[in-house]
Coordinates of C-alpha atoms in Angstrom, one line a residue:
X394 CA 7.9 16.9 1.0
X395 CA 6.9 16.3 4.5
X396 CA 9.7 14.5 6.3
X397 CA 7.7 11.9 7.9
X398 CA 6.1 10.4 5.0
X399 CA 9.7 9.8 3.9
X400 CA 9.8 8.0 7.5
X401 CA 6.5 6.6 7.0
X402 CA 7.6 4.9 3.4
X403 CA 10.8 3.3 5.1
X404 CA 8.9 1.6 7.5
X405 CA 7.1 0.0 4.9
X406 CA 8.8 -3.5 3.8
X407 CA 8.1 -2.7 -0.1
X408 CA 10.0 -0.2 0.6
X409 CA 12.8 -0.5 3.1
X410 CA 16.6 -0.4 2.5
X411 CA 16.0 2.0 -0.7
X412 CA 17.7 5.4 -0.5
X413 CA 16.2 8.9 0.2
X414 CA 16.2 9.7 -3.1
X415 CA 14.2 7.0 -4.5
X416 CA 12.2 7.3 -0.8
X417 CA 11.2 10.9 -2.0
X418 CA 10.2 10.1 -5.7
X419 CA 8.1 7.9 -4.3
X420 CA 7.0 10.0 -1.7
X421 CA 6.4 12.5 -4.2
X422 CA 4.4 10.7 -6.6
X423 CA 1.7 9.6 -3.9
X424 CA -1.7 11.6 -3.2
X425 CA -3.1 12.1 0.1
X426 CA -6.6 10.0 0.7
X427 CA -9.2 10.1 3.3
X428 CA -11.3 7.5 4.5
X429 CA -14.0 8.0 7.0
X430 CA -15.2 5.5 9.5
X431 CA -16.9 2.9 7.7
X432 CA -15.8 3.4 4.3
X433 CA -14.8 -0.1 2.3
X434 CA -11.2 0.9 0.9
X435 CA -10.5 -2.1 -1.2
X436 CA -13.2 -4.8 -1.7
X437 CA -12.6 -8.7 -2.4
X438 CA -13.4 -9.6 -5.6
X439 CA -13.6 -6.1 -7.2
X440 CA -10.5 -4.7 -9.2
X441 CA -8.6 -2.2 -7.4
X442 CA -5.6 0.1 -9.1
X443 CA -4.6 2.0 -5.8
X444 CA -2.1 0.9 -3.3
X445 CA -2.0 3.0 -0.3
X446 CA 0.0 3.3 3.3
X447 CA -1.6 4.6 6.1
X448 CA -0.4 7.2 7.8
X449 CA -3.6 7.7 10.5
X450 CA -6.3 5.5 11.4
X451 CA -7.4 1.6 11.6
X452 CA -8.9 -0.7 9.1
X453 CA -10.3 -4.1 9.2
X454 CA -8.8 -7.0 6.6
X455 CA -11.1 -9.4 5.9
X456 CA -10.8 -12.8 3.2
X457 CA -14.3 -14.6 3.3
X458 CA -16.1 -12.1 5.6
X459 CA -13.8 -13.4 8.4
X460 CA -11.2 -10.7 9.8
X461 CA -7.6 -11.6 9.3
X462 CA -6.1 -8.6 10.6
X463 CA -6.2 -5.0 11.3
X464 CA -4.0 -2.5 9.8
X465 CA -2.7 0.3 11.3
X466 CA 0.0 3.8 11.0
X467 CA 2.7 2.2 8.6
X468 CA 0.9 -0.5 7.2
X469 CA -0.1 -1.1 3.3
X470 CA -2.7 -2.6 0.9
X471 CA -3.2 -3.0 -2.5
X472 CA 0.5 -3.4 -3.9
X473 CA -1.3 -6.8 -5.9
X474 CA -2.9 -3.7 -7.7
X475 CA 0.1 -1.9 -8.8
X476 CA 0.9 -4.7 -11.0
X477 CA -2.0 -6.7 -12.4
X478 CA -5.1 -5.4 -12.7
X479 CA -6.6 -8.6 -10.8
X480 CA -9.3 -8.9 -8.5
X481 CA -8.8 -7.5 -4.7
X482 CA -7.8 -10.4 -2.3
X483 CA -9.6 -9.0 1.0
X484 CA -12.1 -6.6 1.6
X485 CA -10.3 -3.7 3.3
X486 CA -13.0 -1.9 5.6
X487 CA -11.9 1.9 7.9
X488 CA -12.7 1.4 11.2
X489 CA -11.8 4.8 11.8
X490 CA -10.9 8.2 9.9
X491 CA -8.1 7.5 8.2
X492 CA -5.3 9.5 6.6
X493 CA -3.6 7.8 3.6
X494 CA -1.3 8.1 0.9
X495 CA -2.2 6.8 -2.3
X496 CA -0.6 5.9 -5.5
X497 CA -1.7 4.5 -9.2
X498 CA -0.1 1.1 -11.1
X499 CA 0.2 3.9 -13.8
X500 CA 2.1 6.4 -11.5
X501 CA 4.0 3.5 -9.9
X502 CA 5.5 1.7 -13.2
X503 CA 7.9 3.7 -14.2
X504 CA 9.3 3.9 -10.5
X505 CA 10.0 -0.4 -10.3
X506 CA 10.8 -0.1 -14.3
X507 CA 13.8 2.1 -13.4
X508 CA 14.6 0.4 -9.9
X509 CA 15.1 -2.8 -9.8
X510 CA 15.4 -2.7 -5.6
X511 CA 11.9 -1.9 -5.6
X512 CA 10.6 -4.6 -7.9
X513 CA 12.7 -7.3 -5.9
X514 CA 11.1 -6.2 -3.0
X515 CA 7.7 -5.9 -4.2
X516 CA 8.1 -9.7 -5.5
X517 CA 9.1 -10.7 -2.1
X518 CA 5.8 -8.8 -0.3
X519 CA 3.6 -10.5 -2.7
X520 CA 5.4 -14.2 -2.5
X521 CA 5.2 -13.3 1.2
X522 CA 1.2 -12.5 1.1
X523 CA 0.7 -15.1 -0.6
X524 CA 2.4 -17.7 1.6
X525 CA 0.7 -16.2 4.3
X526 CA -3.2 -16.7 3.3
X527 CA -2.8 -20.6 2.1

């Protein structure tokens, strides 16, 4: 496994403070994606199953059709879908190619079932989120 997608998953909150171990199985688990320019990775309303980190590239966040915020190397979407299988929140478009890694509710359950770190920490991101867009 490439060592800076082990780098790249601690700099992801989710993630952060877990060991390399657990770092790698996760690493391990995710798929590399490609988005071009353009593309809509995650759309608002529809529902989504992936959650991915970029590891190249820019994307556009918007709630309503308004922008909210941009997304960049190190930052995430999608974790809502690794749990529920509920309807996206934003619509997530690429602004430019971008490199990401990818992972499944199905591949990811069995990682926060036997890790109770990483479930705390996904709780916290979402309560977070949440907080953030009321």
């Amino acid at each position: 496994m490439d060592e800076n997608r082990i780098e790249l998953l601690k700099r992801v909150p989710l993630f952060a403070g877990l060991d390399a171990r657990d770092l790698r199985d996760i690493a391990n688990t995710m798929k590399e994606r490609r988005f071009s320019s353009g593309d809509v990775i995650a759309e608002e309303g529809q529902t989504g199953v992936g959650f991915f980190v970029i590891e190249q590239g820019e994307a556009r966040v918007e709630v309503d059709g308004e922008e909210v915020r941009r997304l960049g190397a190190g930052d995430y979407l999608g974790e809502i879908a690794l749990i529920a299988e509920a309807p996206r929140t934003a619509t997530v478009t690429a602004e430019t190619d971008i490199l990401a890694l990818g992972l499944t509710s199905w591949e990811f359950r069995p990682i926060v079932e036997t890790n109770a770190s990483i479930a705390w920490k996904l709780l916290e991101t979402l309560a977070r989120r949440t907080a953030e867009q009321h």
